[in-house]
XYZ file of C-alpha atoms in Angstrom:
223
model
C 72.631 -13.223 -14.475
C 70.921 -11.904 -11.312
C 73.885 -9.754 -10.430
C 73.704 -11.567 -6.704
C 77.266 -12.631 -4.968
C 77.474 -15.946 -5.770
C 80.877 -16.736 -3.846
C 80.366 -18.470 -0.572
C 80.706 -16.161 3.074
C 83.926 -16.293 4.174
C 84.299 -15.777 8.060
C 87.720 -15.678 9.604
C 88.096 -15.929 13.629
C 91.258 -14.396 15.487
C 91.769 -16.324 18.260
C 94.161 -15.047 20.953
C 94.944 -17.290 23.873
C 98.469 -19.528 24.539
C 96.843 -22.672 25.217
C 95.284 -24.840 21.746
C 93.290 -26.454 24.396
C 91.571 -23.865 26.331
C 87.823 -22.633 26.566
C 88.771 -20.166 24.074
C 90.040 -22.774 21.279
C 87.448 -24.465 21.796
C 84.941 -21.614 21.008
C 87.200 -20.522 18.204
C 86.211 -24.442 16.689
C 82.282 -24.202 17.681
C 81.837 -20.767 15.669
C 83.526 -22.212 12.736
C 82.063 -25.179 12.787
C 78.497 -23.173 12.967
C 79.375 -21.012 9.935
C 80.360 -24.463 8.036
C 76.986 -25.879 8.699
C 75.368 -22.860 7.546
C 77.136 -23.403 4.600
C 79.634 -20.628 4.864
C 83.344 -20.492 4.748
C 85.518 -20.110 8.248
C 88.919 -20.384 9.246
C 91.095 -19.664 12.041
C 93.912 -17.457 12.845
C 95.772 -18.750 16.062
C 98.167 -16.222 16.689
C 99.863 -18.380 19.610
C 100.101 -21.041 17.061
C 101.437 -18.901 14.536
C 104.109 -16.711 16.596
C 102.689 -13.684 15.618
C 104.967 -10.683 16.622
C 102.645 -8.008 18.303
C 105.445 -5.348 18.164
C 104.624 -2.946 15.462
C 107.800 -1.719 13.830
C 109.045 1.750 13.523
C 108.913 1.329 9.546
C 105.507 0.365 9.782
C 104.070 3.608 11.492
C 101.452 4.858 8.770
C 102.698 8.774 9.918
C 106.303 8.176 8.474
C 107.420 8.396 5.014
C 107.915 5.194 2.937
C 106.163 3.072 5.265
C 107.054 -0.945 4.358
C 104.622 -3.436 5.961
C 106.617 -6.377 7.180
C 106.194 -10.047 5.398
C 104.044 -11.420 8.047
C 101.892 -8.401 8.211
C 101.302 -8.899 4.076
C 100.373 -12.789 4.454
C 97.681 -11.602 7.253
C 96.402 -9.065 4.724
C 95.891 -11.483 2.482
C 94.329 -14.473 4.675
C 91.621 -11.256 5.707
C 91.015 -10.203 2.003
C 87.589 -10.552 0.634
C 86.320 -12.022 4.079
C 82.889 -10.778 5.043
C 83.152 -11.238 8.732
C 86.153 -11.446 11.658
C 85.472 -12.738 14.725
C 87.608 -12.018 17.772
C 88.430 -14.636 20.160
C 90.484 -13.855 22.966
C 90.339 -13.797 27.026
C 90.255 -10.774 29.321
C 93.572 -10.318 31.175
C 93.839 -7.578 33.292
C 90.983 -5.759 32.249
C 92.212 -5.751 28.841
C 92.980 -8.223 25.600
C 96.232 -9.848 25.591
C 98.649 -7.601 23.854
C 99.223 -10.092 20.797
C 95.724 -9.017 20.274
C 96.507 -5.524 19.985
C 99.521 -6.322 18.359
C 97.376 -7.492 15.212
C 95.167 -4.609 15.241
C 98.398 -2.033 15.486
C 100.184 -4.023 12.661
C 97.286 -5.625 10.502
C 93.950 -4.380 11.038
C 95.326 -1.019 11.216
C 97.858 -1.392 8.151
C 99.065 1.939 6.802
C 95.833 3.516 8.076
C 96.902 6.892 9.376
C 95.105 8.817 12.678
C 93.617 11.562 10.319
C 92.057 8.848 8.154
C 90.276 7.714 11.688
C 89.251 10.750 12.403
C 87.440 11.773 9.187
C 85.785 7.928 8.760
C 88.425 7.439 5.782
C 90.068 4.619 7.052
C 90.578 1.946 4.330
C 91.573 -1.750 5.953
C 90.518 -5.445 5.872
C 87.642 -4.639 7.757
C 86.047 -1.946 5.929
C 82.366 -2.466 4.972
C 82.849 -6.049 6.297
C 81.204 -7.262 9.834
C 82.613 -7.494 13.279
C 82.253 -9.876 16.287
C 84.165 -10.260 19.357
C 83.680 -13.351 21.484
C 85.715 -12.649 25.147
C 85.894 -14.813 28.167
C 86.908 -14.100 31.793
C 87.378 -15.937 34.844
C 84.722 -13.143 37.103
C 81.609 -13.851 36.179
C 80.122 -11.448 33.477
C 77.642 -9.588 36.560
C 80.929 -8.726 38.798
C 82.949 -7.088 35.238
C 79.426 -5.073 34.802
C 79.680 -3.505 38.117
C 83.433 -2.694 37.201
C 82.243 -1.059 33.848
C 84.579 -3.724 32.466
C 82.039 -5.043 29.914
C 80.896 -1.681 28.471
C 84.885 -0.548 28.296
C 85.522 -3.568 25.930
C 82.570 -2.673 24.093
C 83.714 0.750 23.420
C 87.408 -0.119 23.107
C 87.707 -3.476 20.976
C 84.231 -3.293 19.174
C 82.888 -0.143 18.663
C 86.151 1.974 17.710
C 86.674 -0.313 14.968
C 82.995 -0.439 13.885
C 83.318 3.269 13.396
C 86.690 3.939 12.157
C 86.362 1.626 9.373
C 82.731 2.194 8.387
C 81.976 -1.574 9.029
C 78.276 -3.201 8.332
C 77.789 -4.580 11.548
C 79.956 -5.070 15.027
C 78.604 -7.658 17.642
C 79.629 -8.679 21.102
C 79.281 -11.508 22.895
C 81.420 -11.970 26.535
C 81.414 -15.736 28.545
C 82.470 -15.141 32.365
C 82.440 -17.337 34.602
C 85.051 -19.499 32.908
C 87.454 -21.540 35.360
C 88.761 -25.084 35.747
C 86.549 -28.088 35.928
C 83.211 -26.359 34.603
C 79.963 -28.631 34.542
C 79.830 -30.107 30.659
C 76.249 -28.698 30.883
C 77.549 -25.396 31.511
C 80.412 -25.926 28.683
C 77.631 -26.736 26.062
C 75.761 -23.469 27.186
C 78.217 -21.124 26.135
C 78.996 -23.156 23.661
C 75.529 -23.276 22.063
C 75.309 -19.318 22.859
C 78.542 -19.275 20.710
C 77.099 -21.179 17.757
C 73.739 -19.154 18.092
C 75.723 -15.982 17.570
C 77.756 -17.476 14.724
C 74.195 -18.228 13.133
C 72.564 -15.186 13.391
C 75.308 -13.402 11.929
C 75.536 -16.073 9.033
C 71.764 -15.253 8.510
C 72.750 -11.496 8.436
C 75.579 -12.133 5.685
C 72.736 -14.026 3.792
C 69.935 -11.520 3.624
C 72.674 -9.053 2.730
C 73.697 -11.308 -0.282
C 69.967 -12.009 -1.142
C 67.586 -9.111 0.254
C 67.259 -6.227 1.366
C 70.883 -4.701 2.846
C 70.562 -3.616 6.674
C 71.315 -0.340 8.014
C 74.621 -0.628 9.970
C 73.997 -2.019 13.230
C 75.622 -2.501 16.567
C 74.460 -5.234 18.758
C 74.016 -5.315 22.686
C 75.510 -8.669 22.669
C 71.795 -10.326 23.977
């Protein structure tokens, strides 16, 4: 034996947005659909779909005593287990993610991992050591959210926190504005292309991981 991983990459994509027909579905279905050809694994999470409850529960506060994580928190735990990459999905609303978004990462990304295990770069979850991307869209186009700071707020806020607090290989960042009603299909296939460009290079990451030399950890400018 050559001691090499011989199990297949196994990417699993979050996506957060009400409507199984949006922009944002439809991304969700290019990246996997990229990681397939590859000849990875993907699946996807739609927490619309799924009626995810974002409201973490007193009992599941990792500062209390006897802390029990809920059933649907357990069978998220387990869809994430042993997958080498997550990818993030969701639209901007308000300046932020939608809160079943944050909902997932209070209850599931963030399971039983308590504030001082943050802090000291101790924190344990289903993303530790694993790799990061988040794929957001917005209705402004991406040059009027720069001016706001929006862009480099998400950055910090969605991507980077959790590259850090869960020592993580890699984090990435890709954002789509621009997105409204009755886009050109040449402007569709675009982004969509950009999308399956992204899903690619980090498939090619996973692989020289697997097979060569390991990368430092590395966080992208989203380019």
């Amino acid at each position: 034996m050559d001691g090499t991983d011989k199990r297949r990459a196994r990417h699993v994509v979050v996506l957060a947005h009400p409507d199984p027909d949006s922009f944002n579905a439809t991304i969700a279905r290019a990246y996997c659909d990229a990681v397939i050809a590859f000849g990875q694994e993907a699946s996807v999470r739609d927490l619309y779909a799924m009626g995810f409850d974002p409201r973490l529960k007193n009992s599941e506060r990792p500062d209390k005593r006897g802390t029990k994580l809920a059933t649907d928190v357990r069978a998220e735990l387990d869809a994430l287990s042993g997958s080498d990459v997550i990818a993030l999905v969701y639209p901007i609303w308000f300046g932020m993610p939608p809160a079943i978004l944050k909902g997932y990462i209070d209850r599931v990304v963030g399971a039983g991992v308590t504030p001082q295990q943050v802090q000291h770069r101790a924190a344990e979850g289903p993303l530790t050591a694993g790799h990061m991307v988040s794929i957001t869209t917005s209705g402004a186009p991406e040059e009027w959210l720069h001016e706001q700071g929006q862009i480099q707020s998400l950055r910090e806020l969605a991507t980077l926190y959790l590259f850090r607090a869960f020592s993580m290989h890699s984090a990435d960042y890709l954002h789509i504005g621009g997105i409204v009603e009755d886009l050109p299909k040449d402007i569709i296939e675009g982004h969509l292309s950009d999308v399956r460009a992204k899903a690619g290079a980090i498939c090619e990451r996973i692989a020289v991981e697997r097979y060569g030399a390991l990368p430092k950890p590395t966080i992208y400018d989203g380019s």
